[in-house]
Every structure is written in C-alpha cells, then in structure tokens.
Short mmCIF file of C-alpha atoms and ligand atoms in Angstrom, two decimals:
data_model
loop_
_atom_site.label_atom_id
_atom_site.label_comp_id
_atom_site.label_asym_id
_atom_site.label_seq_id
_atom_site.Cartn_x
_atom_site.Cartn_y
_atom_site.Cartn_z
CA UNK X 1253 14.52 -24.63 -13.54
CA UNK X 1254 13.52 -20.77 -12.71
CA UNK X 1255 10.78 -19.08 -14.69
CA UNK X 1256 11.61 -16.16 -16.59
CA UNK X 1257 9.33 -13.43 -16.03
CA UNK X 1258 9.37 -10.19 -17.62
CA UNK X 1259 8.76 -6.79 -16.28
CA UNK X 1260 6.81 -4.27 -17.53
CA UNK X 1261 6.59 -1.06 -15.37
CA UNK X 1262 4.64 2.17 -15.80
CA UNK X 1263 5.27 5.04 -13.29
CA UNK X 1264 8.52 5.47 -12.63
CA UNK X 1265 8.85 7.73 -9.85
CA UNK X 1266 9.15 6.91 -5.71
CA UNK X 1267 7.07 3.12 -6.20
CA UNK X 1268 8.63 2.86 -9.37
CA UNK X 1269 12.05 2.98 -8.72
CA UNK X 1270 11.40 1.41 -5.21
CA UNK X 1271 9.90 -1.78 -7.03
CA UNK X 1272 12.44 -2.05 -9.88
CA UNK X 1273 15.36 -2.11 -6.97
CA UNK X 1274 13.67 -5.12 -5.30
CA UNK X 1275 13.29 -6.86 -8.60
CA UNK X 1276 17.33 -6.46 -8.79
CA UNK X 1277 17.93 -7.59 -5.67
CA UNK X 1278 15.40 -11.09 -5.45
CA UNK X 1279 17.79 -13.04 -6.60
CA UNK X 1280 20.52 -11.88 -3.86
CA UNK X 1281 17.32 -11.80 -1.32
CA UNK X 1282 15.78 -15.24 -2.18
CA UNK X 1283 17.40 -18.13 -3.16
CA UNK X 1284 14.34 -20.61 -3.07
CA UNK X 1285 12.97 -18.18 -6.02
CA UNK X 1286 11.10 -20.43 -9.02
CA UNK X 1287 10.83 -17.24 -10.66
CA UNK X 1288 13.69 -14.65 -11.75
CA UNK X 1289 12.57 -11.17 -13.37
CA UNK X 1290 14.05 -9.88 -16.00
CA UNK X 1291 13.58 -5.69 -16.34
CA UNK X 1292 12.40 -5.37 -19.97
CA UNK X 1293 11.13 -2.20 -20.46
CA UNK X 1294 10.03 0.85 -18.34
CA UNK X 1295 7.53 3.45 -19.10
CA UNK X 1296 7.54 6.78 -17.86
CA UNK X 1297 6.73 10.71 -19.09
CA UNK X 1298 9.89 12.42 -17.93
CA UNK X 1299 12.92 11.69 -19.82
CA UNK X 1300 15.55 11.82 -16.99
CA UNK X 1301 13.76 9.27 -15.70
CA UNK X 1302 13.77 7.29 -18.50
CA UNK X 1303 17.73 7.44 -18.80
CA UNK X 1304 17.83 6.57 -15.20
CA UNK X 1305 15.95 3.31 -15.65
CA UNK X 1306 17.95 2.23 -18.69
CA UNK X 1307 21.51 3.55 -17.03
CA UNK X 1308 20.83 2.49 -13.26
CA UNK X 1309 18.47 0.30 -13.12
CA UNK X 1310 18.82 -2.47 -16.30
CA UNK X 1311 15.74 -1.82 -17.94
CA UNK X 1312 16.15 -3.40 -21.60
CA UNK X 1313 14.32 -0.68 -22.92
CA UNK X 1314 12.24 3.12 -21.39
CA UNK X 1315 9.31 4.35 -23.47
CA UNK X 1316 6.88 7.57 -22.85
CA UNK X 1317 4.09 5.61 -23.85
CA UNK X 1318 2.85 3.55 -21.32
CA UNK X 1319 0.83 1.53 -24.05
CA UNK X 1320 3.93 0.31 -25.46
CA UNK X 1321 4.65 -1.12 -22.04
CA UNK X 1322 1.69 -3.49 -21.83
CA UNK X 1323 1.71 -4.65 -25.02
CA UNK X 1324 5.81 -5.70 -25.43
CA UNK X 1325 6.23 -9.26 -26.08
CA UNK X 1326 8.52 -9.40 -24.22
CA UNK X 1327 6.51 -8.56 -20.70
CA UNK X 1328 4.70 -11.25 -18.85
CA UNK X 1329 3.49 -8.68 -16.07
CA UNK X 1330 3.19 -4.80 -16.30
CA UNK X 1331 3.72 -3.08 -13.06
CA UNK X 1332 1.53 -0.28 -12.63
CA UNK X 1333 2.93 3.01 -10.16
CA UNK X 1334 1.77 5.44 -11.82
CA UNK X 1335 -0.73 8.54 -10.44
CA UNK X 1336 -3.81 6.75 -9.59
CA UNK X 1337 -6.34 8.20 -11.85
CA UNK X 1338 -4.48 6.36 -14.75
CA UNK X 1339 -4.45 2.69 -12.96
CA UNK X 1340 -7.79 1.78 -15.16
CA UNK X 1341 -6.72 2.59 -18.47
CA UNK X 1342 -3.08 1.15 -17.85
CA UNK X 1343 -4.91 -2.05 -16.17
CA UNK X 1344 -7.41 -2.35 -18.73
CA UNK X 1345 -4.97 -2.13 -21.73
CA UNK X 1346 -2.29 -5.01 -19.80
CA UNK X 1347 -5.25 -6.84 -18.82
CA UNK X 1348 -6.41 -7.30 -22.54
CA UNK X 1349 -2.68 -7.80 -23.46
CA UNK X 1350 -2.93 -10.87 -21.47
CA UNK X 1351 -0.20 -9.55 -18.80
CA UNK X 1352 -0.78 -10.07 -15.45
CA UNK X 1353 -0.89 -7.03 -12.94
CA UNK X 1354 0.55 -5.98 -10.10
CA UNK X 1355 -0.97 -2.06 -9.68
CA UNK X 1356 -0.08 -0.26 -6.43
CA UNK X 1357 -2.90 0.65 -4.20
CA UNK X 1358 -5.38 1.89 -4.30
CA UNK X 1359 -5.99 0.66 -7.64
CA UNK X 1360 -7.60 3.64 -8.99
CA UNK X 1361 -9.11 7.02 -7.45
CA UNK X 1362 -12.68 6.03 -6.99
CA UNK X 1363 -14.45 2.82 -5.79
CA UNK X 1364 -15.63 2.35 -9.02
CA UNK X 1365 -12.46 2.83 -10.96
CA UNK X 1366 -11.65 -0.29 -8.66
CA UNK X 1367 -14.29 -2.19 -9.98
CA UNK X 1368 -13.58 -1.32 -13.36
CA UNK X 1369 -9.85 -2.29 -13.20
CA UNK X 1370 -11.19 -6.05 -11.25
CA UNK X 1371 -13.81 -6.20 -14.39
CA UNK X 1372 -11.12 -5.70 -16.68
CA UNK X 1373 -8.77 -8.35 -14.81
CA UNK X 1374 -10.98 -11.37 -14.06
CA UNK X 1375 -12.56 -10.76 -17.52
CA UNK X 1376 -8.79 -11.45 -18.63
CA UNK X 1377 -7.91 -14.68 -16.03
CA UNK X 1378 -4.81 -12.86 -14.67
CA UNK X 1379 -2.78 -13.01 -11.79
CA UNK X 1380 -3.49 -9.81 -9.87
CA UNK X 1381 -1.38 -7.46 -7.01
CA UNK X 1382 -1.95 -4.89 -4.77
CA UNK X 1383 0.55 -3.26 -3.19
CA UNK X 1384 -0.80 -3.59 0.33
CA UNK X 1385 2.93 -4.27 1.94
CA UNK X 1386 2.71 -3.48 5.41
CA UNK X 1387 0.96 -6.85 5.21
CA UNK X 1388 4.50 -8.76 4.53
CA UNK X 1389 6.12 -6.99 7.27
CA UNK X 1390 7.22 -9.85 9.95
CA UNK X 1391 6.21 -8.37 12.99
CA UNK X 1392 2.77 -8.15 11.43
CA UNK X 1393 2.99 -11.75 9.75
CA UNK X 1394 3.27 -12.69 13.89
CA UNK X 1395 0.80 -10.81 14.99
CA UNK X 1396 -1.29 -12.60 12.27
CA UNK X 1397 -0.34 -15.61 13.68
CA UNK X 1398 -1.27 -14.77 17.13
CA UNK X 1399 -4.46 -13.27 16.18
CA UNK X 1400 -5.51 -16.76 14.39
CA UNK X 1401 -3.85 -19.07 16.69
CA UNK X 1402 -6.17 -17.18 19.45
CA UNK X 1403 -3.62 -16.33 21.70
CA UNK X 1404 -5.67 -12.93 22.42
CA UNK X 1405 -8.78 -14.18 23.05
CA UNK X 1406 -12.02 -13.05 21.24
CA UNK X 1407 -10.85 -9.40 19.27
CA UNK X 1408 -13.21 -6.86 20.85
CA UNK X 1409 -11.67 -3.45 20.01
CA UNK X 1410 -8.73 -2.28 16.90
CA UNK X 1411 -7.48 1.01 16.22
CA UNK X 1412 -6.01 1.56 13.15
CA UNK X 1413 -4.37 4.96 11.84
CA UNK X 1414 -1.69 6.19 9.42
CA UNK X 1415 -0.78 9.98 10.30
CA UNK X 1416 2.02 10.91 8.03
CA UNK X 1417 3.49 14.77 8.03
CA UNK X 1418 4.23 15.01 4.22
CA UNK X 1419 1.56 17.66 3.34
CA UNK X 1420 1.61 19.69 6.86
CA UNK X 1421 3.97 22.32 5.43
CA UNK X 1422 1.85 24.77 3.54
CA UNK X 1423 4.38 25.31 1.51
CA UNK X 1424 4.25 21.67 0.32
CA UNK X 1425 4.03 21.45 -3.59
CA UNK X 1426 0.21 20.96 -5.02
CA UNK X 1427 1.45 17.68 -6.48
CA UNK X 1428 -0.38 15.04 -8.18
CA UNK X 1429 -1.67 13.62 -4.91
CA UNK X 1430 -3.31 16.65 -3.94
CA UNK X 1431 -5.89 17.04 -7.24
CA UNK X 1432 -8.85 14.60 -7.23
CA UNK X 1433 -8.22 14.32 -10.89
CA UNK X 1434 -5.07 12.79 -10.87
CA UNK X 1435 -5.60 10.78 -7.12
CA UNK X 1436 -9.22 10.47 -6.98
CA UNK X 1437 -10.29 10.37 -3.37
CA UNK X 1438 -7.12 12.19 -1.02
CA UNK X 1439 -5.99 10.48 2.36
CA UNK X 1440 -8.95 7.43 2.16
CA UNK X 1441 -7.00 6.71 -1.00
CA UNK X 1442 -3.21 6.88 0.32
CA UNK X 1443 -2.96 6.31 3.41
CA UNK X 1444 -6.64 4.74 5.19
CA UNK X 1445 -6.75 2.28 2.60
CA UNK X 1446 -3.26 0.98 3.73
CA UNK X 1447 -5.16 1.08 7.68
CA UNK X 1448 -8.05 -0.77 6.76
CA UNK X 1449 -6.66 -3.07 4.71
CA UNK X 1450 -4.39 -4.47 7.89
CA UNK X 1451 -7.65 -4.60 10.21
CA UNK X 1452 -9.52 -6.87 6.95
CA UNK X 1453 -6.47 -9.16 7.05
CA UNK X 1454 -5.75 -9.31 11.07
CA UNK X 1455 -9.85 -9.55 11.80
CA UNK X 1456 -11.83 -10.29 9.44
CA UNK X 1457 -14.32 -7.73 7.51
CA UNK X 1458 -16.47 -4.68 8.54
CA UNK X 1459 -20.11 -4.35 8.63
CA UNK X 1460 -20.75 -0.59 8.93
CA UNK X 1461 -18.63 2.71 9.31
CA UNK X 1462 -19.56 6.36 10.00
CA UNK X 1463 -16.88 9.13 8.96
CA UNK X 1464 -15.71 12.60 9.03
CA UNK X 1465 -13.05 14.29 6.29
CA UNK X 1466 -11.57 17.64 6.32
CA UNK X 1467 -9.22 19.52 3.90
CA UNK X 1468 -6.99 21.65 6.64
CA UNK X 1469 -4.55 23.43 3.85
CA UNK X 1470 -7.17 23.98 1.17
CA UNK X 1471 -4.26 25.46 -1.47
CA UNK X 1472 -0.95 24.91 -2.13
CA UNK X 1473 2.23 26.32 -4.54
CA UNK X 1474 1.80 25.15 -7.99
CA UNK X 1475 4.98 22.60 -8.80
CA UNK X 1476 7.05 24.11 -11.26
CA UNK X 1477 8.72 21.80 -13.20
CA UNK X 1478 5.55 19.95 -13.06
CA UNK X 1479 6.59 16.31 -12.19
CA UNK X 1480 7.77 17.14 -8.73
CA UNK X 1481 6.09 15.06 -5.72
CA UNK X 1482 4.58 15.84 -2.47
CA UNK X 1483 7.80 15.97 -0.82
CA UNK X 1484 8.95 19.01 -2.60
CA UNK X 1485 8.63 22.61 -1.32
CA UNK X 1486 7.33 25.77 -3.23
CA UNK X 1487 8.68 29.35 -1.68
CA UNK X 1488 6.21 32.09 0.08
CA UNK X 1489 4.33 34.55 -2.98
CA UNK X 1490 4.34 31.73 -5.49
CA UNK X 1491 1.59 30.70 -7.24
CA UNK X 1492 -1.04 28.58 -5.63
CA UNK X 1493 -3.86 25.93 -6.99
CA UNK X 1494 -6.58 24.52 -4.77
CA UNK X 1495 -6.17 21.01 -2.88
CA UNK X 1496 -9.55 18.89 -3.80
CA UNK X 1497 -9.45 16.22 -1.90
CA UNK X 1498 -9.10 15.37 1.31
CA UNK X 1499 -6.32 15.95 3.83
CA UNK X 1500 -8.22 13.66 6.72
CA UNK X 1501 -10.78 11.08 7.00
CA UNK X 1502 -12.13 9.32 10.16
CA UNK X 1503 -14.13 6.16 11.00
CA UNK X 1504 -15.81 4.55 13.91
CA UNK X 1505 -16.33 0.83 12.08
CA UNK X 1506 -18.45 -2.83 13.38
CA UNK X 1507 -16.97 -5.24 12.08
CA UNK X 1508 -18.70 -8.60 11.00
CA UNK X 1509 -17.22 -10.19 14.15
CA UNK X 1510 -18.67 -7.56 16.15
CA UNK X 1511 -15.77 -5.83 17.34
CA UNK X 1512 -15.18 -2.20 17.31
CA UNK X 1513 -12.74 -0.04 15.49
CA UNK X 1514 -11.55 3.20 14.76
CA UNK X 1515 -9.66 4.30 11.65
CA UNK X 1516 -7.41 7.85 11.33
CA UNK X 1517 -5.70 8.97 8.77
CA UNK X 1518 -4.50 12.23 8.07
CA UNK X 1519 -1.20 14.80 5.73
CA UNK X 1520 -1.56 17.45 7.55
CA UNK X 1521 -1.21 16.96 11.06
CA UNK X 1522 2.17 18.16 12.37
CA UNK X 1523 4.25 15.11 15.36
CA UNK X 1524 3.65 11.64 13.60
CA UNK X 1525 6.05 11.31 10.65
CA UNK X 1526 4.80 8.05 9.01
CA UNK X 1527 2.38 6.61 11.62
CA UNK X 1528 1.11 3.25 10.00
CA UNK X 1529 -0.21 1.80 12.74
CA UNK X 1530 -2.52 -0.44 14.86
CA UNK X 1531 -3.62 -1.34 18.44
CA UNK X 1532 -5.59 -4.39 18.75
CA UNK X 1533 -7.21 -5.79 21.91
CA UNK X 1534 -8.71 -9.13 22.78
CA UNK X 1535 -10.29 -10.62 25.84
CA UNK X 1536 -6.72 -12.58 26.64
CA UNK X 1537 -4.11 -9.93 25.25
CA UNK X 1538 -3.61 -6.97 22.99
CA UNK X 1539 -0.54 -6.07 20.48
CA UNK X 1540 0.64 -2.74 19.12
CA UNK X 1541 2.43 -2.30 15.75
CA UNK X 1542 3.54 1.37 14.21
CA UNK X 1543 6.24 1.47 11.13
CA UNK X 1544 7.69 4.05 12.72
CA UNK X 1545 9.48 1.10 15.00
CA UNK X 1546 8.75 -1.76 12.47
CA UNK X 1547 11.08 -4.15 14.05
CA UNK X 1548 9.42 -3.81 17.23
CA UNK X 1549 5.88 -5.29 18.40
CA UNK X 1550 4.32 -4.50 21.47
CA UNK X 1551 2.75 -7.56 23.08
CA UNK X 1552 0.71 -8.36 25.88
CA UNK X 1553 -0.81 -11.25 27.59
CA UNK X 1554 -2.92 -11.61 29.94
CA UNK X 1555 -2.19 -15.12 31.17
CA UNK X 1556 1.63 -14.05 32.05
CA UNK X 1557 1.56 -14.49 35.88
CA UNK X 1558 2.17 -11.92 37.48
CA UNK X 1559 0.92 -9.36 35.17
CA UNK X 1560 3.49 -7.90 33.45
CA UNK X 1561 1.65 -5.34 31.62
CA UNK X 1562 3.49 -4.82 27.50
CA UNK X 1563 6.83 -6.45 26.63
CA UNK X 1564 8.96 -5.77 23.30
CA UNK X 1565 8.78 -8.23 21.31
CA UNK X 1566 12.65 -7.66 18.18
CA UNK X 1567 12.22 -8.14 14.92
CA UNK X 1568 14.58 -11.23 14.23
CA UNK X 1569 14.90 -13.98 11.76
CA UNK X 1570 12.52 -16.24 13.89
CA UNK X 1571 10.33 -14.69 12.04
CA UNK X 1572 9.11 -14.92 8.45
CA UNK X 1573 10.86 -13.24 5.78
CA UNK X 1574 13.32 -11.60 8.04
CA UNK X 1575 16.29 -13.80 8.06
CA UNK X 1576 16.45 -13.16 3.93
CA UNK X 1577 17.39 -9.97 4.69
CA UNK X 1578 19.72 -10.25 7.70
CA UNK X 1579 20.56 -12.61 10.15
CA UNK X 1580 19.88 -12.97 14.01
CA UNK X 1581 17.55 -10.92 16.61
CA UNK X 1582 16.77 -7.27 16.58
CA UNK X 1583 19.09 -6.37 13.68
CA UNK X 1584 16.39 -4.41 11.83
CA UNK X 1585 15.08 -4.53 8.44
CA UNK X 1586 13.65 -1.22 6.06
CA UNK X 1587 10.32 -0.62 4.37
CA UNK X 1588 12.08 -1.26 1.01
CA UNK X 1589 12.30 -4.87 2.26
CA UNK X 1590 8.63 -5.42 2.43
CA UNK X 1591 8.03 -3.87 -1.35
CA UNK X 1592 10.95 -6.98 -2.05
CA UNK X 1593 9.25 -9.46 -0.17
CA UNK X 1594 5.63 -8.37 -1.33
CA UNK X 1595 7.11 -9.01 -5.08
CA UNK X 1596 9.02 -12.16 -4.05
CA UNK X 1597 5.44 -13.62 -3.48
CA UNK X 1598 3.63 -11.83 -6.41
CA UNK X 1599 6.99 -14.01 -8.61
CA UNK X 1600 6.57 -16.93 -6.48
CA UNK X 1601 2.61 -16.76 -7.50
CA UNK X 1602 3.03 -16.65 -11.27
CA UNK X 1603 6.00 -19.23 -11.44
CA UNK X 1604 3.44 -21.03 -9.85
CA UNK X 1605 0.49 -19.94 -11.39
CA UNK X 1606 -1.59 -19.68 -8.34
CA UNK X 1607 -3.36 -16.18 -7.21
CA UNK X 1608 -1.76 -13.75 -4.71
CA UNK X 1609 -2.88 -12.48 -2.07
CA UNK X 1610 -3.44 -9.25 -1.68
CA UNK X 1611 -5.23 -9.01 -5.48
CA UNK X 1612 -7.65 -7.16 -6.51
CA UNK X 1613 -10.43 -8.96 -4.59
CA UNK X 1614 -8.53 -6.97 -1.57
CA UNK X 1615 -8.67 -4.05 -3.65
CA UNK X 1616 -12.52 -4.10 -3.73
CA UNK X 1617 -13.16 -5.30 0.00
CA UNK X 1618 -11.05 -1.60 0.90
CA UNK X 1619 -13.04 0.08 -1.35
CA UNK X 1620 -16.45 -1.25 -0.41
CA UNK X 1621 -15.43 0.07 2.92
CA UNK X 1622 -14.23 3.32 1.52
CA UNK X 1623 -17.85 3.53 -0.44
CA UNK X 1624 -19.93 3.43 2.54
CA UNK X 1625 -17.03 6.18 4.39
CA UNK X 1626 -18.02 8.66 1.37
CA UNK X 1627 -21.75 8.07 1.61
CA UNK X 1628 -21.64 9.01 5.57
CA UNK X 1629 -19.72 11.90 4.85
CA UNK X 1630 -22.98 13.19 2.89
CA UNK X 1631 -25.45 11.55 5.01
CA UNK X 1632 -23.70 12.06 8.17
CA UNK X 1633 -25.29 8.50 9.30
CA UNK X 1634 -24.04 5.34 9.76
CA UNK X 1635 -23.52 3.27 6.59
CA UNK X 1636 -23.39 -0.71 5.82
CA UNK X 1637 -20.63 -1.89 4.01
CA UNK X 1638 -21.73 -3.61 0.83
CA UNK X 1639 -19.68 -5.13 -1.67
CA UNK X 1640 -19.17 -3.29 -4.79
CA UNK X 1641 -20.20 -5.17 -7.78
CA UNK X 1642 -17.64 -5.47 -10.55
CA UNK X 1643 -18.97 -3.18 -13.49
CA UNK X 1644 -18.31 -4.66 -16.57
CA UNK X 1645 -16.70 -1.56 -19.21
N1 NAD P 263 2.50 0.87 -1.12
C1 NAD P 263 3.06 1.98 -0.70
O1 NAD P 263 3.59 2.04 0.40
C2 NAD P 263 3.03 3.19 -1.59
C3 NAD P 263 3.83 4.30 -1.29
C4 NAD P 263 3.82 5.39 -2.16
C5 NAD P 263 3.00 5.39 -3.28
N2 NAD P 263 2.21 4.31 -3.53
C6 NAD P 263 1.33 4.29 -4.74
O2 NAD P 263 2.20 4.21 -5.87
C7 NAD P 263 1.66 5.00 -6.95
C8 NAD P 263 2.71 6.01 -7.39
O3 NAD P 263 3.02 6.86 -6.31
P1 NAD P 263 4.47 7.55 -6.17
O4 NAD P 263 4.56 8.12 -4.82
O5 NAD P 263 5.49 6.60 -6.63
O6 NAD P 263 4.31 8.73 -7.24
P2 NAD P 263 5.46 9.60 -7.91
O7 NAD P 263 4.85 10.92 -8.18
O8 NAD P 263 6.74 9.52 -7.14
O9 NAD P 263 5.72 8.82 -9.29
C9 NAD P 263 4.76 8.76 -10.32
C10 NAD P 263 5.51 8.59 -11.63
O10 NAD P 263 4.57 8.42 -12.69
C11 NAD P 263 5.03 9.14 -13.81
N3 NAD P 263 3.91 9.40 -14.71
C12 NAD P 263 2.94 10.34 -14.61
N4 NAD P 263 2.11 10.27 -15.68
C13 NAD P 263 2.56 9.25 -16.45
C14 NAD P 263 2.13 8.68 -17.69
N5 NAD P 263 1.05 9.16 -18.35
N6 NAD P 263 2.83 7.64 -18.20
C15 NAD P 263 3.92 7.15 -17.57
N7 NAD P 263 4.38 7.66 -16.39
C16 NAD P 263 3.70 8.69 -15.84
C17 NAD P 263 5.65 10.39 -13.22
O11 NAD P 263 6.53 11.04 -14.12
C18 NAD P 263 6.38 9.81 -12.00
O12 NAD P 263 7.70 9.41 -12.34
C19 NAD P 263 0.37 5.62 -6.41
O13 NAD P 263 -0.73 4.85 -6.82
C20 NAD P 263 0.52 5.55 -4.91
O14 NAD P 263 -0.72 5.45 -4.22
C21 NAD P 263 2.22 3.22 -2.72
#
C-alpha cells in the first residue's frame, strides 16, 4: 500500500514547474514507489502562473499567498522554489505547520539565513531537502562509487567549477538573481554552492579556503513586467538598476583529507554554457564529469596496461537510476531527470520516514564553506572552515 503524500509548492517559476512535472511523472518513472504525490495546491504571485498550475499541471488548488500553502491540511510537504531571500520565512512558517521541506538550494541568501531555516527545521523533527541534484546524476553516483571503492587511489587534487553564460549579455534583465535582496550572496549562492557541494559528497569536507569575487557587468535593464528571469533580454537605452552581488567567486580549498582543490564559478564569462563540472585526481586514476555531456564520464586508470591515457565511459542503465528513464547503453538522459529522481528519493524518504540526504545538514556544511569564502574576500587571507552553529529565531 503507497503513501499518499501531498504537495505543497511555493515558487512557481523555472524549479517550480520543473519539480511539479517530475511529481507527474514518478509514478510512470518508478514503479517500486511506496509513496505517490498528490499536487494539492500551488502558491505563486503571478496569476498566469497560477492558471497554468491548476490547467497544466493538476494542482487541486493555486493561491498568492504562500502562507496558505504551508498551512493546507491537505499538504504533508511544502516545496519551496521561490527567490531565495524568502526560503526562511516560507521554511519557518511549513516547519511550524509540521510539513516537511524540501527548499531548493541554497536554502536562503546568507549563511545565516541557512542556519535559521535548519533551526527552524530540526526544532520541528522534519524531513528536510536540498535540491543539490547533480548529486543523483548516474555518471556521478559511479564516480561515487569509484571514489569509495578506492579504485583511484588516495584523492590528492579536485577541481570543481560551474561557468554558466546566462548573465554575459549586458543586456540580460536585472532579475531577481541579480539583487542581494532578493538572492542574498550572487554566483557562491547559485552556482559554487552546486560545485562544492559535489567535492563534500565525492571527498569528504574542507578545512580552509581563500577567495576572490568580482561583479564584471555591474548594471543591468530593469525587467519590465517585473517577474521576468535571468534569461530574458532588455533592449539598448532602457532603464538600468545596479547588480549587487557577485558575478564570480574563486577558491583555492584543503580539504580535511588533505587534498587540494580549486572551485570557479562564474555568469558572466562568455564559451561555457552550463559548465557544472569536476576533475578529480588520485594516486591510481582520475575522472572528469561536466553536465554539459552528462551521459558521458571521463575515466582513467592507471593500472590499465599499457597506459591508455582517458576512455569514455556511456551513460547506460548499468547504472543507477538510469534504466527508469530509458533502457540500454548510451541512450542519454536530461537534467529534468535528476530533479525526478532527486524527488523520487525525497518520497521514498518520507513513505519511509527516514532522513534524506542531501538535507539541510548539507545545506549548512556548503555554507560553512561559503562563510569562510566571504571572510577571505575581506581579509584577503586564508580562512578555516568552521561549522556554522544553528541560531535559534
Ligand atoms: N537545483 C537547480 O539546479 C536549480 C536551478 C535553478 C534554480 N534553482 C533554485 O530554485 C529557486 C527558484 O529559482 P528559479 O530559477 O526557479 O526562479 P524563477 O524566477 O524562475 O521562479 C521564481 C518564482 O517565484 C515566484 N515568486 C516570487 N515571489 C513570490 C512570493 N512572494 N510568493 C510566491 N511566489 C513568488 C515568481 O513569480 C516565480 O514564478 C532558487 O532558490 C534557485 O536557487 C535551483
């Protein structure tokens, strides 16, 4: 007998809709399932949108007030994709509706907005998300695998980056992402945290980090209508707003383990289009993973005689997940898949009523890394990573 679970979601925009289309499709993706969702009621401040979730989608219900989301009866678990400066309050008020939580990441705009929201959620005993999903990606579940199974030797060296082109046209709309009131903290929000968060899960924690930041297009065209994201364009002569946070932020990292690492992350650079990626050597083999080719790993080991320098390892339903979504080798699978496969497991963990991994605990081992990042940008020194304490509200 399945578990009904209901959703609540706030936000419903790109992660939104992107999360409410793999809730439709679990039950076509995943017959083992001991959980089915059931779309109950969808919050968002733009009334199109709201239609659209009700019409398209098959939510029972669409409300502007995201209140009335985490409170409904009806809602055993409020999805939260909203801008990231409102993940507290929308956390705080599910967490003391009793709902469990699955927020995208960051979880907030500032370390301590993270802290507040993990306060707020172990204060409440609830099952919490984060919507770290490169992590479900098979190709990275392998190299996991490899990684533990120490088929690379001792890790000495990982390179992490995401370099994505959405803001390096100028032109590109001053949306939400742009304004540190609305995102907090700018590309060590988006896109790093997504980085780092891989390197914690392939090798382990980091000890201390020294960074750079830059903002390279300091204003851009005002959005007119207003809810318009950071894909959209604004035209030459219109009006402009400042960006105030940051387009790029750089690490050189120790991790506990004592290997070395570099993080990159950066909008505005113009050649990568959505670089998640990583390079990881050990003492018996290295592997390379980008989401650009995300059914393709890069693989090398040393004890293949004679050296045969990188093969190319396909994507294929040997490995996990990927045979839910199509069958055979090197028939590829989408980033979509991994937001389906990342809820699958958050479902799987509440019919079970077990924690998920990653949950907020993730949340705040990114953003004691990001902590120390911010405090070398002012010092200009190296900085230990320590963790941040959960601040009770
Ligand atoms: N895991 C990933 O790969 C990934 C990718 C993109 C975004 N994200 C995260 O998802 C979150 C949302 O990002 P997005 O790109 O979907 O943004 P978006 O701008 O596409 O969507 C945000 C939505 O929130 C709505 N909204 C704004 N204020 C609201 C309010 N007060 N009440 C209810 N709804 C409100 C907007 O109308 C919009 O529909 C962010 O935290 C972002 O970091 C994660």
């Amino acid at each position: 007998m399945r578990k009904r679970i209901g959703i609540g979601l706030v936000g419903f925009g790109w992660m939104g809709q992107a999360h409410s289309r793999s809730y439709r499709r679990l039950p076509m993706l995943f017959p083992e399932r001991e959980a089915d969702p059931e779309l109950v009621i969808c919050g968002d401040t733009v009334a199109e949108r709201r239609e659209q979730a009700v019409a398209a989608f098959g939510y029972g219900e669409a409300t502007a007030d995201w209140r009335a989301v985490c409170e409904h009866p009806a809602v055993d678990a409020v999805v939260v994709t909203a801008p990231n400066m409102l993940h507290v309050e929308i956390v705080e008020v599910a967490c003391a509706s009793g709902k469990h939580v699955f927020c995208e990441k960051p979880v907030g705009g500032t370390p301590e907005q993270t802290a507040q929201a993990a306060a707020a959620a172990s204060a409440a005993g609830v099952v919490t998300g984060v919507g770290y999903n490169y992590r479900f990606a098979p190709l990275v579940r392998y190299a996991a695998e490899l990684v533990g199974e120490g088929r690379l030797g001792e890790i000495t060296t990982y390179r992490g980056r995401f370099f994505s082109m959405y803001g390096s046209d100028p032109l590109g709309l001053l949306s939400w992402r742009f304004e540190q009131d609305q995102a907090g903290y700018g590309v060590s929000s988006d896109l790093l945290s997504h980085a780092v968060d891989l390197a914690h899960m392939l090798i382990g924690p980091i000890a201390a980090v020294v960074g750079t930041r830059a903002t390279f297009v300091p204003e851009r065209p005002l959005p007119r209508p207003a809810a318009q994201t950071h894909y959209g364009r604004g035209g030459p002569g219109d009006p402009t707003g400042p960006v105030t946070n940051e387009d790029y932020a750089a690490a050189l990292a120790v991790f506990e383990s004592g290997a070395r690492g570099t993080f990159e992350s950066s909008r505005t650079l113009v050649g990568p289009e959505s670089q998640m990626a990583f390079d990881l050597y050990g003492t018996e083999g290295a592997l390379s993973w980008n989401l650009e080719r995300m059914n393709e790993l890069r693989l090398y080991l040393a004890g293949d005689e004679p050296y045969t320098g990188y093969t190319t390892v396909f994507a294929g339903d040997r490995f996990p997940y990927h045979g839910n979504f199509v069958p055979g080798r090197a028939n590829g699978i989408g980033f979509e898949d991994l937001i389906a496969i990342e809820d699958y497991e958050f479902l799987q963990a509440l019919a079970r009523g077990e924690p998920f991994r990653p949950g907020f605990e993730d949340a705040l081992a990114y953003v004691a890394f990001q902590a120390a990042l911010i405090r070398s940008w002012e010092s200009g020194a190296w900085e230990s990573v320590v963790p941040i304490l959960e601040v009770t509200a």
